Amino acid sequence: MMLSKSKFLSLLVFLSVFQIYAQQKVFTSDPDKAFEKARELAFNEQRKQAQDSLLFILTKYPDYHDIRSFLASTYSWDGAYKKARAEFSYILEKDKQRKTDWIAAINNELWAEAPFVALEMANDGLKYFPSDGEILYLKASAQEKSNNPEEALQTLQLVLDQNPKDQKAIDYKKKLTNTLSYNAIGIKSSVDIYSETFDPMQYYSFNYSRKTKYGSIIGKMNFSRRFNDNGLQFEVDMYPKITKGLYAYVNLGFSNSYLYPDVRYGAELYKSLPKSFEVSLGFRALKYESTTTIYTGSVGWYTGNSYWNFRPYLTPRDSGTSKSGVLNYRKYRSDADNYFSVSIGMGFSPEFERFSLGGNEETIIDLQSQKFNLGYYFTSANKQNAWGTLLGVTHQEISFNPGNYFWIYSIGLNWELKFR
């Protein structure tokens, strides 16, 4: 079997180191040359052999800090954070003026998900390197991860006071400011244009949302003009946090217009799973002359900058169960507010209140439908303003003429302003 060039090189380096040290109990060779060979091993996927070599050198030269620092870094790369912590601690006890080791040690604690330790270490490092931008940046990261984003924002400002062009700090400040924007107001508008029978239908929604430590709350006022009439609906959406990886969705809405259900309500439970999966299970209920209950759920998967989600709808009725579903794909860019989306759906779901169900539930729920939507969502440079556009086409069976279809062309725009 042929060895690749990199593996062959790694084997030669390892054999060379092995020959030199195999018979030695105490290191007696040139530490600089041995260090160079150990680095070659480490960067050629022979980390364990490199670490053994570095440890052997340190038996003779325990205060060769560059070697110990590199050893600590390899431990940190491998996720052996406790071993890395011990090596960095040894170095910094001996020499507190090694700024690169302060930075590496703080990063090790952040990667180990020990933000309080990282914060304490950053404060200690700043005693020897006052106002240092790199250490201050790591301190801000530790403050954010220890649930003190306000303090993190203040620390980042210290970095920018020294260097207003620090792009890394600028981007981080924008992200934090967006995180701390607990309030938002928004407007959504859309129009459905029918190929025949109906005049265009218009939809508008005005909303106010507030983030709290218990979850988000969104109040909505929905207005629509359909069938040459106007209707108004009031809704509240809540996303209460239950525990880590588990949250819920709760909805309640009211209207005195036949264009909307008199009452709508629903709930859903979301659970994060390993491998970046998320599942949910819940229901929606719409009360017109009678109450229609829709059972739903979802399976979502995050992979890189992409997100896939499939959501089915099951609506029981006297003659059987109506089934529909939507598959959605998102491609994210800089953050969760900047993405491109594509969705396809089949079947009719009364959750989307395009038609009033009053008295016609059995007929309308069973209608056939195929949908295709494209969306593009983006924010301003400071992340405070967010816009979105949606284009869609639906091939919809006609409720009063089963077996025949019309086309519905949809255009939507929305805007949101975030503020503290």
PDB file of C-alpha atoms in Angstrom, residues 257-364:
ATOM      1  CA  SER A 257     -64.553  39.450  11.692  1.00  0.00           C
ATOM      2  CA  TYR A 258     -65.634  36.452   9.603  1.00  0.00           C
ATOM      3  CA  LEU A 259     -62.313  36.831   7.723  1.00  0.00           C
ATOM      4  CA  TYR A 260     -60.557  35.395  10.770  1.00  0.00           C
ATOM      5  CA  PRO A 261     -61.507  32.727  13.319  1.00  0.00           C
ATOM      6  CA  ASP A 262     -63.343  34.077  16.365  1.00  0.00           C
ATOM      7  CA  VAL A 263     -60.643  32.490  18.497  1.00  0.00           C
ATOM      8  CA  ARG A 264     -57.403  30.789  17.571  1.00  0.00           C
ATOM      9  CA  TYR A 265     -55.012  29.133  19.973  1.00  0.00           C
ATOM     10  CA  GLY A 266     -52.166  26.656  19.889  1.00  0.00           C
ATOM     11  CA  ALA A 267     -49.107  25.278  21.638  1.00  0.00           C
ATOM     12  CA  GLU A 268     -45.966  23.431  20.636  1.00  0.00           C
ATOM     13  CA  LEU A 269     -42.952  21.992  22.458  1.00  0.00           C
ATOM     14  CA  TYR A 270     -39.461  22.190  20.896  1.00  0.00           C
ATOM     15  CA  LYS A 271     -36.505  19.978  21.878  1.00  0.00           C
ATOM     16  CA  SER A 272     -32.895  20.172  20.742  1.00  0.00           C
ATOM     17  CA  LEU A 273     -31.249  16.852  19.906  1.00  0.00           C
ATOM     18  CA  PRO A 274     -27.656  15.754  19.233  1.00  0.00           C
ATOM     19  CA  LYS A 275     -26.114  16.257  15.777  1.00  0.00           C
ATOM     20  CA  SER A 276     -27.787  19.716  15.448  1.00  0.00           C
ATOM     21  CA  PHE A 277     -31.319  18.343  15.141  1.00  0.00           C
ATOM     22  CA  GLU A 278     -34.470  19.859  16.636  1.00  0.00           C
ATOM     23  CA  VAL A 279     -37.953  18.333  16.851  1.00  0.00           C
ATOM     24  CA  SER A 280     -41.316  19.696  17.928  1.00  0.00           C
ATOM     25  CA  LEU A 281     -44.877  18.551  18.489  1.00  0.00           C
ATOM     26  CA  GLY A 282     -48.009  20.615  18.976  1.00  0.00           C
ATOM     27  CA  PHE A 283     -51.415  21.720  17.710  1.00  0.00           C
ATOM     28  CA  ARG A 284     -53.397  24.720  16.436  1.00  0.00           C
ATOM     29  CA  ALA A 285     -57.118  25.293  16.935  1.00  0.00           C
ATOM     30  CA  LEU A 286     -59.356  27.639  14.884  1.00  0.00           C
ATOM     31  CA  LYS A 287     -62.874  28.421  16.081  1.00  0.00           C
ATOM     32  CA  TYR A 288     -65.377  29.564  13.446  1.00  0.00           C
ATOM     33  CA  GLU A 289     -68.882  28.070  13.671  1.00  0.00           C
ATOM     34  CA  SER A 290     -67.101  24.987  14.993  1.00  0.00           C
ATOM     35  CA  THR A 291     -63.542  24.361  16.123  1.00  0.00           C
ATOM     36  CA  THR A 292     -61.012  22.888  13.724  1.00  0.00           C
ATOM     37  CA  THR A 293     -57.961  21.317  15.379  1.00  0.00           C
ATOM     38  CA  ILE A 294     -54.735  20.891  13.424  1.00  0.00           C
ATOM     39  CA  TYR A 295     -51.967  18.644  14.716  1.00  0.00           C
ATOM     40  CA  THR A 296     -48.475  19.588  13.683  1.00  0.00           C
ATOM     41  CA  GLY A 297     -44.816  19.195  14.490  1.00  0.00           C
ATOM     42  CA  SER A 298     -41.468  19.645  12.837  1.00  0.00           C
ATOM     43  CA  VAL A 299     -38.047  18.153  12.252  1.00  0.00           C
ATOM     44  CA  GLY A 300     -35.225  20.655  11.796  1.00  0.00           C
ATOM     45  CA  TRP A 301     -31.533  20.159  11.047  1.00  0.00           C
ATOM     46  CA  TYR A 302     -28.692  22.689  11.133  1.00  0.00           C
ATOM     47  CA  THR A 303     -25.713  21.797   8.970  1.00  0.00           C
ATOM     48  CA  GLY A 304     -23.018  24.430   8.527  1.00  0.00           C
ATOM     49  CA  ASN A 305     -24.739  27.641   7.394  1.00  0.00           C
ATOM     50  CA  SER A 306     -27.803  25.735   6.188  1.00  0.00           C
ATOM     51  CA  TYR A 307     -31.066  24.817   7.886  1.00  0.00           C
ATOM     52  CA  TRP A 308     -33.646  22.256   6.757  1.00  0.00           C
ATOM     53  CA  ASN A 309     -37.118  21.973   8.256  1.00  0.00           C
ATOM     54  CA  PHE A 310     -40.088  19.762   7.466  1.00  0.00           C
ATOM     55  CA  ARG A 311     -43.497  20.495   8.999  1.00  0.00           C
ATOM     56  CA  PRO A 312     -46.573  18.283   8.436  1.00  0.00           C
ATOM     57  CA  TYR A 313     -50.196  19.219   9.240  1.00  0.00           C
ATOM     58  CA  LEU A 314     -52.847  16.667  10.111  1.00  0.00           C
ATOM     59  CA  THR A 315     -56.457  17.859  10.309  1.00  0.00           C
ATOM     60  CA  PRO A 316     -59.029  15.255  11.411  1.00  0.00           C
ATOM     61  CA  ARG A 317     -62.555  15.506   9.970  1.00  0.00           C
ATOM     62  CA  ASP A 318     -65.627  13.309   9.638  1.00  0.00           C
ATOM     63  CA  SER A 319     -64.613  11.825   6.265  1.00  0.00           C
ATOM     64  CA  GLY A 320     -60.957  11.230   7.186  1.00  0.00           C
ATOM     65  CA  THR A 321     -57.784  13.149   7.974  1.00  0.00           C
ATOM     66  CA  SER A 322     -56.508  15.922   5.725  1.00  0.00           C
ATOM     67  CA  LYS A 323     -52.732  15.904   5.285  1.00  0.00           C
ATOM     68  CA  SER A 324     -50.407  18.646   4.133  1.00  0.00           C
ATOM     69  CA  GLY A 325     -46.788  19.571   4.606  1.00  0.00           C
ATOM     70  CA  VAL A 326     -44.099  22.175   3.958  1.00  0.00           C
ATOM     71  CA  LEU A 327     -40.360  21.659   3.388  1.00  0.00           C
ATOM     72  CA  ASN A 328     -38.255  24.746   4.032  1.00  0.00           C
ATOM     73  CA  TYR A 329     -34.561  25.415   3.380  1.00  0.00           C
ATOM     74  CA  ARG A 330     -32.532  28.399   4.596  1.00  0.00           C
ATOM     75  CA  LYS A 331     -29.005  29.428   3.673  1.00  0.00           C
ATOM     76  CA  TYR A 332     -27.632  31.790   6.327  1.00  0.00           C
ATOM     77  CA  ARG A 333     -25.020  34.437   5.734  1.00  0.00           C
ATOM     78  CA  SER A 334     -23.588  36.524   8.590  1.00  0.00           C
ATOM     79  CA  ASP A 335     -26.221  35.667  11.214  1.00  0.00           C
ATOM     80  CA  ALA A 336     -29.748  34.393  11.817  1.00  0.00           C
ATOM     81  CA  ASP A 337     -31.314  37.572  10.375  1.00  0.00           C
ATOM     82  CA  ASN A 338     -29.506  37.316   7.039  1.00  0.00           C
ATOM     83  CA  TYR A 339     -30.535  34.401   4.864  1.00  0.00           C
ATOM     84  CA  PHE A 340     -32.075  33.128   1.646  1.00  0.00           C
ATOM     85  CA  SER A 341     -35.017  30.709   1.857  1.00  0.00           C
ATOM     86  CA  VAL A 342     -36.858  28.284  -0.402  1.00  0.00           C
ATOM     87  CA  SER A 343     -40.009  26.401   0.565  1.00  0.00           C
ATOM     88  CA  ILE A 344     -42.307  23.964  -1.165  1.00  0.00           C
ATOM     89  CA  GLY A 345     -45.617  22.675   0.122  1.00  0.00           C
ATOM     90  CA  MET A 346     -48.448  20.351  -0.805  1.00  0.00           C
ATOM     91  CA  GLY A 347     -51.973  20.120   0.530  1.00  0.00           C
ATOM     92  CA  PHE A 348     -54.246  22.694   2.134  1.00  0.00           C
ATOM     93  CA  SER A 349     -53.752  23.751   5.757  1.00  0.00           C
ATOM     94  CA  PRO A 350     -56.329  25.976   7.462  1.00  0.00           C
ATOM     95  CA  GLU A 351     -53.611  27.424   9.679  1.00  0.00           C
ATOM     96  CA  PHE A 352     -52.860  29.760   6.768  1.00  0.00           C
ATOM     97  CA  GLU A 353     -56.025  31.856   6.873  1.00  0.00           C
ATOM     98  CA  ARG A 354     -56.378  32.585   3.164  1.00  0.00           C
ATOM     99  CA  PHE A 355     -60.021  31.462   3.184  1.00  0.00           C
ATOM    100  CA  SER A 356     -62.662  31.639   5.890  1.00  0.00           C
ATOM    101  CA  LEU A 357     -63.687  28.179   7.077  1.00  0.00           C
ATOM    102  CA  GLY A 358     -67.023  29.243   8.537  1.00  0.00           C
ATOM    103  CA  GLY A 359     -69.496  26.499   7.638  1.00  0.00           C
ATOM    104  CA  ASN A 360     -67.289  25.053   4.882  1.00  0.00           C
ATOM    105  CA  GLU A 361     -64.651  23.163   6.864  1.00  0.00           C
ATOM    106  CA  GLU A 362     -65.200  19.769   5.205  1.00  0.00           C
ATOM    107  CA  THR A 363     -64.942  21.179   1.673  1.00  0.00           C
ATOM    108  CA  ILE A 364     -62.069  23.632   2.131  1.00  0.00           C
TER     109      ILE A 364
END
